[in-house]
Amino acid sequence: MGNIILFSLIVGLASALVLIPFTNNKSKEEKKQPKTGILLAAIILLIVIVFSVYYFTNLDRNITSLWMIAVIITALGALFSAGKERIIKACLFLASLAGAAFILLAFLFNADEKYEIAKMDVKTEIETFDENETPASVPPKFARNKMKKAFGQVPNTSYYELGNLQIQKVNGEYVYIAPVEFSGFFKWINGDETPGYFTISATDSSANPKFIKAGMEYTPSSYFSKNIERHIRMQYPQYIFHGDVQLEIDDEGKPHYIRSYGEFVTARNGFDVKGIVIVDPKNGQTKNYKLADVPAFIDGAVSPEVVSLQNSYFGNYIHGFWNSKFGKKDVKLPSDEGTEANVSPIFDENGEMFYFTDFTSPKEGVDSMLGYSLTNSRTGEATYYTGNLEESYMDSQGALQIIEKKFIEKKWDGEMPVLYNFYGEASWLTPVLDANGFLQNYFIVSAANPEISSYGSTPNEALKLYKTALQRGGGTVDGSSKADEKKISGTVVRVYKERVGDFTIITFLLNNKQSYIISSESSPMAIYLQEGDQVNITYLDTGEGFLPAKEVVIEGLN
């Protein structure tokens, strides 16, 4: 508090000295001292105004933040003064006006710097998803609904409401967490502190939410000095923050609030993330970390708002600011279908969190995807994937439209579409919700071949059906799958063939009591398969009931 008071005193005093005239042109420009009372009143009033603005807005207390005050005060000071004093204050006004113009117009000239900050490594395709894993695919809207229905676990329920939902890895499990927040000013006065937070599995849609008791005094819904954003600002008056505060839970279940800080790119425009501030919401203790030193339990060191901003820089400013408005050469627009600030958090096989975003064309009416990005949520490092350049991929909006048409009679909609590499095929996995926000199924559709799709009650069930749909649709399940490739020989016991389009799907049972499936596209001679044939099979050991075969060699036909 002492810093903001001192800051307000200095700014208020300086403003009063500029605003109050020390000369008078009514009697041949004779200098007169202004009345002491007027000067003191002006100083006090300006101190109160400056204090109120910075206290209630949580604005950073850097000298550049004074640009608007400087323009107004110097303009009034020049207007009220006379003679040489007016000339001096007019010069101050022109200087402040030039500074304001530089700050306001900086976005016209720093596009190249923004692009360099957001520049990504470029690759073709993400690694294939391990079909033995379960993606974190419970939609946040569904998780939030379940938490609301369990809100009766909270003591003095009428005082509180559910806060913002976010995903995190805690003790090796992917969970959603949401703090309990005050529902108003008088509830804060009576409640003093919030009682804890909710947690629910992000992979198991049948799981129920749990309420964890953990008293928190410094929260986003608290007021005055207990408001978490104001508390952070008081501790770090000159830091530049971007994005909302986020709740992070350590492996012992203790809550922490964090916020990303960084620096402006030019003047007061643009943002480049540098680290985080972490707060103990129980006692208000704060500490700052550079990104390289962030504690291991924190997943979202780089806020989703920062990633969304960097995606915008990368997509729009490849050839500068003016190209982003007119020519739009090579411009690609980040999607707004993400679950947090237009990005969707996902986890890789190593448990690291990334923010997913797909990019589409700026041309209206086009739903083809130009590429997609994954940004590491701890380091901010990003990779842009072009996809198979020989194919045109459907963007996230296109996937949502397919779901809407698929379930048009039931009025179900998709939420949180994320692109995966399933069996070497770029594919959208999207949870499907009904009108009340309840999870109904999981829908998978090929990004390159929208006619190939499947859905099931769980992601893994949908994935199994999708593998069959790929082969029925003339696709292939190639060796980019993470399942081990194996070979086996045996005698065919049963055969079932189904004609789909230009190809035939062959399902057969060997004498080892294991079933296999293959398309004639990948193994044309398999259409001649019949009971009693001796075969040599190359297949992927996915552990499923019908193993995908890559090649079938029939003895005696080759």
XYZ file of C-alpha atoms in Angstrom:
558
model
C 0.000 0.000 0.000
C 2.897 2.326 0.736
C 4.096 2.205 -2.866
C 0.787 3.316 -4.364
C 0.428 6.146 -1.824
C 3.929 7.449 -2.585
C 3.265 7.091 -6.317
C 0.000 9.019 -5.991
C 1.676 11.775 -3.938
C 4.416 12.282 -6.523
C 2.062 12.221 -9.509
C -0.517 14.414 -7.760
C 2.056 17.012 -6.732
C 3.678 17.110 -10.178
C 0.278 17.374 -11.855
C -0.793 20.220 -9.596
C 2.399 22.169 -10.336
C 1.715 21.851 -14.063
C -2.007 22.524 -13.810
C -1.992 25.596 -11.528
C -0.871 28.815 -13.289
C 1.901 30.823 -11.646
C 1.453 33.886 -13.902
C -1.510 36.075 -14.746
C -2.022 38.042 -17.931
C -4.696 40.368 -16.548
C -2.210 43.029 -15.390
C 0.528 43.138 -18.012
C 1.528 39.554 -17.366
C 2.727 40.244 -13.853
C 3.560 37.149 -11.960
C 1.464 36.292 -8.989
C 1.675 33.455 -6.570
C -1.521 31.398 -6.607
C -3.459 31.144 -3.430
C -2.031 28.484 -1.171
C -5.488 27.032 -0.519
C -6.184 26.502 -4.215
C -2.841 24.768 -4.723
C -3.347 22.481 -1.726
C -6.885 21.620 -2.828
C -5.668 20.813 -6.334
C -2.870 18.616 -4.975
C -5.223 16.700 -2.674
C -7.833 16.251 -5.386
C -5.274 14.995 -7.900
C -3.738 12.620 -5.351
C -7.174 11.142 -4.632
C -7.940 10.789 -8.359
C -4.597 9.128 -9.144
C -4.876 6.806 -6.138
C -8.424 5.779 -7.068
C -7.573 5.107 -10.718
C -4.566 2.919 -9.935
C -6.129 1.201 -6.927
C -9.389 0.161 -8.552
C -8.020 -0.654 -12.032
C -4.874 -2.479 -10.826
C -2.950 -0.667 -13.565
C 0.822 -1.049 -13.560
C 2.654 1.893 -12.018
C 5.179 2.476 -14.780
C 5.823 6.004 -16.021
C 4.362 5.131 -19.448
C 1.006 4.413 -17.793
C 0.710 8.161 -17.104
C 0.484 9.125 -20.780
C -3.226 10.033 -20.734
C -2.947 11.978 -17.472
C 0.082 13.814 -18.891
C -1.825 14.875 -22.019
C -4.830 16.158 -20.043
C -2.838 17.950 -17.327
C -0.363 19.627 -19.690
C -3.194 20.735 -21.996
C -5.110 22.308 -19.111
C -1.923 23.757 -17.685
C -1.102 25.490 -20.988
C -4.692 26.737 -21.278
C -4.815 28.299 -17.807
C -1.312 29.866 -17.876
C 0.033 32.887 -19.746
C 3.217 34.375 -21.147
C 6.409 32.381 -20.986
C 4.789 29.906 -18.616
C 2.231 29.087 -21.313
C 5.031 28.512 -23.830
C 6.790 26.128 -21.455
C 3.625 24.194 -20.645
C 2.647 24.145 -24.308
C 5.966 22.478 -25.045
C 5.219 19.942 -22.312
C 1.820 19.357 -23.899
C 3.372 18.773 -27.325
C 5.909 16.374 -25.804
C 3.174 14.423 -23.983
C 1.089 14.416 -27.175
C 4.018 12.972 -29.125
C 4.488 10.310 -26.445
C 0.795 9.448 -26.549
C 0.904 9.162 -30.345
C 3.895 6.814 -30.097
C 2.074 4.637 -27.569
C -1.218 4.590 -29.458
C 0.337 3.941 -32.883
C 2.995 1.415 -31.810
C 0.871 -1.457 -33.192
C 1.463 -0.114 -36.715
C 5.221 -0.626 -36.497
C 5.928 -3.596 -34.209
C 4.187 -6.404 -36.131
C 7.520 -7.925 -37.207
C 8.722 -8.028 -33.589
C 5.476 -9.663 -32.502
C 5.837 -12.309 -35.200
C 9.420 -13.077 -34.148
C 8.286 -13.508 -30.547
C 5.518 -15.911 -31.588
C 7.470 -17.721 -34.329
C 7.018 -21.501 -34.174
C 8.931 -24.550 -35.273
C 7.253 -26.120 -38.288
C 6.548 -29.853 -38.654
C 4.227 -31.939 -40.791
C 2.188 -34.060 -38.373
C 1.910 -34.795 -34.682
C 2.952 -38.191 -33.368
C 0.412 -40.989 -33.478
C -1.809 -41.323 -30.450
C -1.284 -44.442 -28.355
C -4.593 -46.325 -28.568
C -3.904 -47.899 -25.165
C -4.164 -44.455 -23.534
C -7.315 -42.481 -22.743
C -7.354 -38.857 -23.918
C -8.399 -36.122 -21.494
C -11.670 -35.640 -23.305
C -14.368 -34.879 -20.730
C -15.754 -31.526 -21.909
C -15.483 -28.686 -19.373
C -19.168 -27.753 -19.738
C -20.172 -31.262 -18.670
C -17.667 -31.262 -15.788
C -18.946 -27.887 -14.628
C -22.555 -29.135 -14.668
C -21.622 -32.081 -12.450
C -19.797 -29.777 -10.030
C -22.839 -27.521 -9.758
C -25.026 -30.502 -8.927
C -22.580 -31.429 -6.146
C -22.458 -27.894 -4.736
C -24.446 -29.020 -1.707
C -21.161 -30.368 -0.292
C -20.035 -26.761 0.309
C -20.764 -25.390 3.802
C -22.934 -22.211 3.834
C -23.757 -22.837 0.193
C -25.676 -19.564 -0.245
C -22.480 -17.554 0.277
C -20.660 -19.039 -2.689
C -20.678 -19.896 -6.380
C -18.474 -21.997 -8.658
C -15.381 -20.266 -10.069
C -13.527 -20.738 -13.339
C -12.825 -24.303 -14.473
C -9.438 -25.455 -15.730
C -7.596 -28.706 -16.342
C -4.468 -29.899 -14.561
C -2.439 -33.004 -13.813
C -2.415 -33.827 -10.094
C -0.642 -36.919 -8.749
C -0.484 -38.387 -12.237
C -4.222 -37.974 -12.926
C -5.855 -35.506 -15.293
C -8.498 -33.524 -13.451
C -10.598 -30.395 -13.731
C -10.408 -28.034 -10.794
C -12.665 -25.114 -9.951
C -12.458 -22.876 -6.865
C -15.483 -21.957 -4.781
C -15.921 -18.163 -4.995
C -17.910 -15.541 -3.094
C -21.240 -14.690 -4.721
C -21.183 -10.998 -3.777
C -19.784 -8.201 -1.611
C -21.901 -8.852 1.491
C -21.265 -12.587 1.239
C -17.541 -11.789 1.293
C -17.963 -9.680 4.426
C -19.810 -12.487 6.180
C -17.752 -15.371 4.787
C -14.243 -13.946 5.260
C -12.672 -16.820 3.287
C -13.733 -19.361 0.677
C -13.925 -22.970 1.896
C -12.068 -24.824 -0.883
C -12.334 -26.164 -4.424
C -13.870 -28.945 -6.521
C -12.024 -31.561 -8.534
C -13.294 -34.106 -11.079
C -11.663 -36.537 -13.511
C -10.961 -35.179 -16.994
C -10.809 -38.679 -18.523
C -13.665 -40.578 -16.867
C -17.106 -39.142 -17.642
C -18.706 -41.384 -15.013
C -16.602 -39.963 -12.168
C -18.205 -37.716 -9.579
C -16.799 -34.403 -8.352
C -15.101 -34.133 -4.984
C -15.058 -31.081 -2.748
C -11.674 -30.435 -1.124
C -11.585 -28.228 1.965
C -8.885 -25.559 1.752
C -9.580 -22.102 3.162
C -8.587 -19.216 0.853
C -8.673 -15.510 1.830
C -7.032 -14.058 -1.290
C -9.302 -14.901 -4.218
C -10.637 -13.295 -7.431
C -14.027 -12.746 -5.759
C -12.637 -11.111 -2.595
C -12.626 -7.337 -2.241
C -10.184 -4.533 -1.467
C -6.771 -5.770 -0.314
C -7.911 -9.417 -0.306
C -8.699 -9.366 -4.025
C -6.037 -11.615 -5.554
C -5.274 -9.409 -8.582
C -4.973 -6.286 -6.418
C -2.825 -8.147 -3.917
C -0.463 -9.225 -6.702
C -0.349 -5.677 -8.073
C 0.531 -4.260 -4.644
C 3.441 -6.677 -4.358
C 4.648 -6.133 -7.938
C 3.598 -2.563 -8.879
C 5.652 -2.364 -12.079
C 5.091 -5.865 -13.472
C 3.159 -6.262 -16.723
C 0.539 -9.022 -16.444
C -1.586 -10.638 -19.131
C -4.399 -13.115 -18.630
C -6.515 -14.060 -15.656
C -5.233 -15.565 -12.434
C -5.406 -19.366 -12.403
C -5.746 -21.888 -9.612
C -3.068 -24.594 -9.504
C -3.077 -27.530 -7.087
C 0.140 -29.167 -5.922
C 0.462 -32.918 -5.322
C -0.465 -32.464 -1.650
C -3.755 -30.833 -2.641
C -2.745 -27.325 -1.561
C -4.137 -24.551 -3.798
C -2.021 -21.759 -5.303
C -2.984 -18.845 -7.530
C -0.651 -17.927 -10.380
C -0.518 -15.191 -13.010
C 1.736 -14.756 -16.066
C 3.922 -11.659 -16.279
C 6.161 -10.301 -19.030
C 6.977 -7.131 -20.876
C 5.548 -4.977 -23.650
C 6.901 -5.449 -27.149
C 6.968 -1.716 -27.970
C 5.812 1.220 -25.848
C 2.687 -0.225 -24.158
C 1.716 -2.528 -27.005
C 2.153 -6.285 -27.407
C 3.186 -8.813 -24.780
C 6.075 -11.232 -24.330
C 5.723 -13.649 -21.395
C 8.688 -14.042 -19.020
C 7.463 -15.808 -15.893
C 4.804 -16.174 -13.226
C 3.869 -14.812 -9.843
C 2.556 -17.418 -7.415
C 0.402 -16.610 -4.358
C -0.560 -18.656 -1.328
C -4.288 -17.813 -1.107
C -4.375 -18.646 2.612
C -1.829 -16.091 3.849
C -1.050 -13.986 0.754
C 2.636 -14.898 0.521
C 3.946 -14.238 -2.993
C 6.923 -15.310 -5.052
C 7.918 -14.813 -8.666
C 9.596 -17.302 -10.998
C 11.050 -17.095 -14.466
C 9.554 -19.634 -16.861
C 12.656 -21.819 -16.672
C 12.330 -22.066 -12.876
C 8.584 -22.692 -12.493
C 7.774 -25.379 -9.856
C 7.051 -28.822 -11.299
C 3.445 -29.021 -10.102
C 2.381 -25.989 -12.163
C 0.984 -26.940 -15.570
C -0.340 -23.622 -16.893
C 2.559 -21.249 -16.310
C 1.792 -19.566 -19.628
C -1.834 -18.468 -19.427
C -4.241 -19.420 -22.238
C -4.784 -15.704 -22.915
C -1.051 -15.315 -23.622
C -1.062 -18.301 -25.982
C -4.123 -16.974 -27.792
C -2.343 -13.646 -28.246
C 0.810 -15.338 -29.571
C -1.275 -17.409 -31.998
C -2.754 -14.182 -33.312
C 0.738 -12.710 -33.809
C 1.939 -15.840 -35.607
C -1.094 -16.135 -37.862
C -1.565 -12.483 -38.768
C 1.843 -10.831 -38.880
C 3.902 -13.118 -41.104
C 4.327 -10.239 -43.598
C 3.680 -7.292 -41.303
C 0.693 -5.325 -40.066
C -0.636 -3.897 -43.338
C -0.614 -7.300 -45.037
C -2.819 -8.617 -42.211
C -5.439 -6.013 -43.105
C -5.323 -5.848 -46.899
C -3.299 -8.325 -49.015
C -3.488 -11.104 -46.385
C -0.781 -13.133 -48.091
C -0.059 -16.313 -46.061
C -2.325 -15.040 -43.263
C -4.002 -17.755 -41.181
C -6.555 -17.107 -38.477
C -6.481 -19.026 -35.186
C -9.745 -20.760 -34.327
C -12.045 -19.463 -31.615
C -13.376 -22.936 -30.733
C -11.031 -23.504 -27.785
C -12.316 -24.063 -24.255
C -10.049 -21.492 -22.562
C -9.442 -18.119 -24.258
C -9.853 -19.750 -27.715
C -7.306 -22.524 -27.039
C -7.844 -26.073 -25.744
C -5.497 -27.619 -23.152
C -4.472 -31.218 -23.896
C -1.829 -33.581 -22.524
C 0.735 -35.667 -24.367
C 1.813 -39.204 -23.470
C 4.436 -37.823 -21.031
C 1.850 -35.871 -19.069
C 2.948 -32.467 -20.388
C 0.213 -29.965 -21.080
C -0.100 -28.162 -24.406
C -2.548 -25.641 -25.791
C -4.103 -26.758 -29.081
C -5.285 -24.326 -31.786
C -6.209 -24.885 -35.404
C -5.744 -22.199 -38.046
C -8.090 -21.497 -40.928
C -8.219 -19.234 -43.974
C -9.218 -15.559 -43.613
C -11.482 -16.040 -46.615
C -15.133 -16.224 -45.606
C -17.013 -19.454 -46.226
C -13.879 -21.628 -46.188
C -13.744 -24.357 -43.514
C -10.474 -25.991 -44.544
C -7.686 -26.024 -41.999
C -4.345 -24.455 -42.915
C -2.526 -26.038 -39.983
C -2.581 -26.376 -36.203
C -0.303 -25.557 -33.301
C 0.672 -27.019 -29.949
C 2.127 -24.643 -27.357
C 3.877 -25.960 -24.261
C 1.981 -24.527 -21.289
C 5.093 -24.317 -19.095
C 7.678 -22.932 -21.500
C 5.591 -21.156 -24.136
C 7.490 -22.936 -26.914
C 5.202 -23.744 -29.840
C 5.184 -26.008 -32.891
C 3.089 -25.423 -35.991
C 1.954 -28.514 -37.913
C 1.104 -28.113 -41.582
C -0.555 -31.525 -41.922
C -0.256 -33.550 -45.097
C 0.200 -30.876 -47.758
C -1.273 -33.206 -50.395
C -4.590 -33.309 -48.544
C -7.023 -30.629 -47.461
C -7.907 -30.869 -43.783
C -11.240 -29.781 -42.364
C -10.994 -27.239 -39.529
C -12.636 -27.476 -36.090
C -15.679 -25.498 -37.208
C -16.254 -27.996 -40.015
C -16.100 -30.879 -37.520
C -18.681 -29.178 -35.302
C -20.974 -28.646 -38.286
C -20.826 -32.359 -39.149
C -21.848 -33.240 -35.591
C -24.680 -30.729 -35.684
C -26.030 -32.287 -38.901
C -25.450 -35.829 -37.628
C -27.614 -35.261 -34.548
C -29.881 -32.533 -35.883
C -33.079 -34.220 -34.683
C -31.746 -34.619 -31.141
C -30.287 -31.091 -31.131
C -26.921 -32.279 -29.860
C -23.777 -30.203 -30.344
C -20.057 -30.832 -30.192
C -17.680 -29.080 -27.807
C -13.902 -28.978 -27.469
C -12.791 -30.465 -30.828
C -9.154 -31.573 -30.714
C -7.095 -32.972 -33.587
C -5.300 -36.286 -32.990
C -3.276 -38.612 -35.165
C -5.271 -41.853 -34.937
C -3.656 -44.738 -36.857
C -1.798 -42.272 -39.070
C -5.013 -40.364 -39.934
C -5.507 -36.753 -38.828
C -8.814 -36.967 -36.953
C -11.073 -34.727 -34.870
C -12.166 -36.099 -31.494
C -15.140 -34.155 -30.124
C -17.386 -34.761 -27.101
C -21.099 -34.438 -27.963
C -23.467 -32.766 -25.481
C -27.231 -32.463 -25.382
C -29.119 -29.193 -24.915
C -28.741 -29.461 -21.115
C -24.983 -29.854 -21.267
C -24.915 -33.587 -20.497
C -22.390 -35.795 -22.274
C -23.980 -38.175 -24.800
C -21.088 -39.645 -26.788
C -17.700 -39.051 -28.391
C -17.497 -38.400 -32.109
C -14.417 -39.008 -34.284
C -14.201 -37.824 -37.884
C -11.329 -37.858 -40.355
C -10.017 -34.362 -41.089
C -9.105 -35.373 -44.659
C -12.118 -37.629 -45.360
C -15.181 -36.270 -43.503
C -17.297 -39.205 -44.691
C -15.261 -41.472 -42.376
C -16.516 -41.158 -38.808
C -17.627 -43.064 -35.723
C -18.977 -42.418 -32.268
C -19.163 -44.295 -28.994
C -20.011 -43.856 -25.328
C -16.303 -43.558 -24.419
C -13.285 -42.232 -26.359
C -11.761 -45.711 -26.530
C -14.978 -47.283 -27.805
C -15.250 -44.582 -30.471
C -11.609 -45.174 -31.363
C -12.162 -48.912 -31.909
C -15.130 -48.237 -34.172
C -13.165 -45.562 -35.979
C -10.453 -48.033 -36.895
C -13.035 -50.193 -38.624
C -14.594 -47.143 -40.272
C -11.187 -46.200 -41.679
C -10.841 -49.538 -43.427
C -14.442 -49.613 -44.583
C -13.985 -46.169 -46.033
C -11.022 -47.275 -48.105
C -8.455 -45.945 -45.685
C -5.586 -47.810 -44.101
C -4.363 -48.331 -40.580
C -0.680 -47.833 -41.165
C 2.455 -48.506 -39.186
C 2.528 -45.091 -37.601
C 0.356 -46.551 -34.852
C 2.253 -46.989 -31.611
C 1.151 -50.625 -31.321
C 3.884 -53.183 -31.983
C 3.987 -54.652 -35.473
C 3.985 -58.464 -35.365
C 3.746 -61.445 -37.711
C 1.883 -64.737 -37.373
C 0.995 -67.767 -39.477
C -2.083 -69.942 -39.176
C -5.166 -71.519 -40.703
C -8.289 -69.499 -41.521
C -11.330 -70.802 -39.610
C -14.034 -68.290 -40.566
C -14.251 -65.426 -43.131
C -16.637 -62.480 -43.505
C -16.427 -60.068 -46.461
C -18.226 -56.755 -46.897
C -18.144 -54.571 -49.993
C -17.724 -50.872 -49.096
C -17.298 -48.434 -51.980
C -14.429 -49.461 -54.229
C -12.938 -51.889 -51.706
C -13.786 -54.953 -49.666
C -13.384 -55.299 -45.908
C -12.284 -58.814 -44.930
C -12.738 -60.002 -41.349
C -11.396 -63.471 -40.542
C -10.702 -65.804 -37.619
C -7.518 -67.876 -37.310
C -7.099 -71.159 -35.544
C -5.419 -69.267 -32.684
C -8.947 -67.909 -31.897
C -7.903 -64.350 -32.747
C -9.823 -62.211 -35.270
C -8.205 -59.859 -37.795
C -9.492 -57.221 -40.193
C -8.009 -55.832 -43.409
C -9.067 -53.811 -46.451
C -8.479 -54.991 -50.022
C -6.917 -51.574 -50.644
C -3.872 -52.517 -48.589
C -3.886 -56.232 -49.507
C -5.746 -56.833 -52.827
C -5.238 -60.621 -52.811
C -7.120 -60.876 -49.524
C -10.416 -60.862 -51.444
C -9.688 -64.509 -52.375
C -9.344 -65.550 -48.725
C -11.438 -68.574 -47.738
C -11.771 -71.044 -44.905
C -8.892 -73.542 -44.650
C -6.294 -71.240 -46.255
C -2.831 -71.107 -44.734
C -1.871 -67.448 -44.279
C 1.035 -65.307 -43.135
C -0.174 -62.084 -41.490
C 1.539 -58.823 -40.594
C -0.601 -56.998 -38.017
C -0.601 -54.366 -35.261
C -0.885 -55.718 -31.735
C -3.374 -53.169 -30.358
C -4.845 -55.597 -27.828
C -8.322 -55.323 -29.297
C -10.808 -57.987 -30.324
C -10.252 -57.409 -34.072
C -6.579 -56.709 -34.745
C -5.788 -54.483 -37.758
C -3.773 -56.397 -40.358
C -1.371 -54.591 -42.669
C -0.740 -57.496 -45.020
C -2.155 -60.971 -45.646
C -0.203 -63.490 -47.749
C -2.167 -66.600 -48.798
C 0.088 -69.606 -49.319
C -0.257 -71.084 -52.816
C -1.528 -67.855 -54.440
C 1.831 -66.049 -54.608
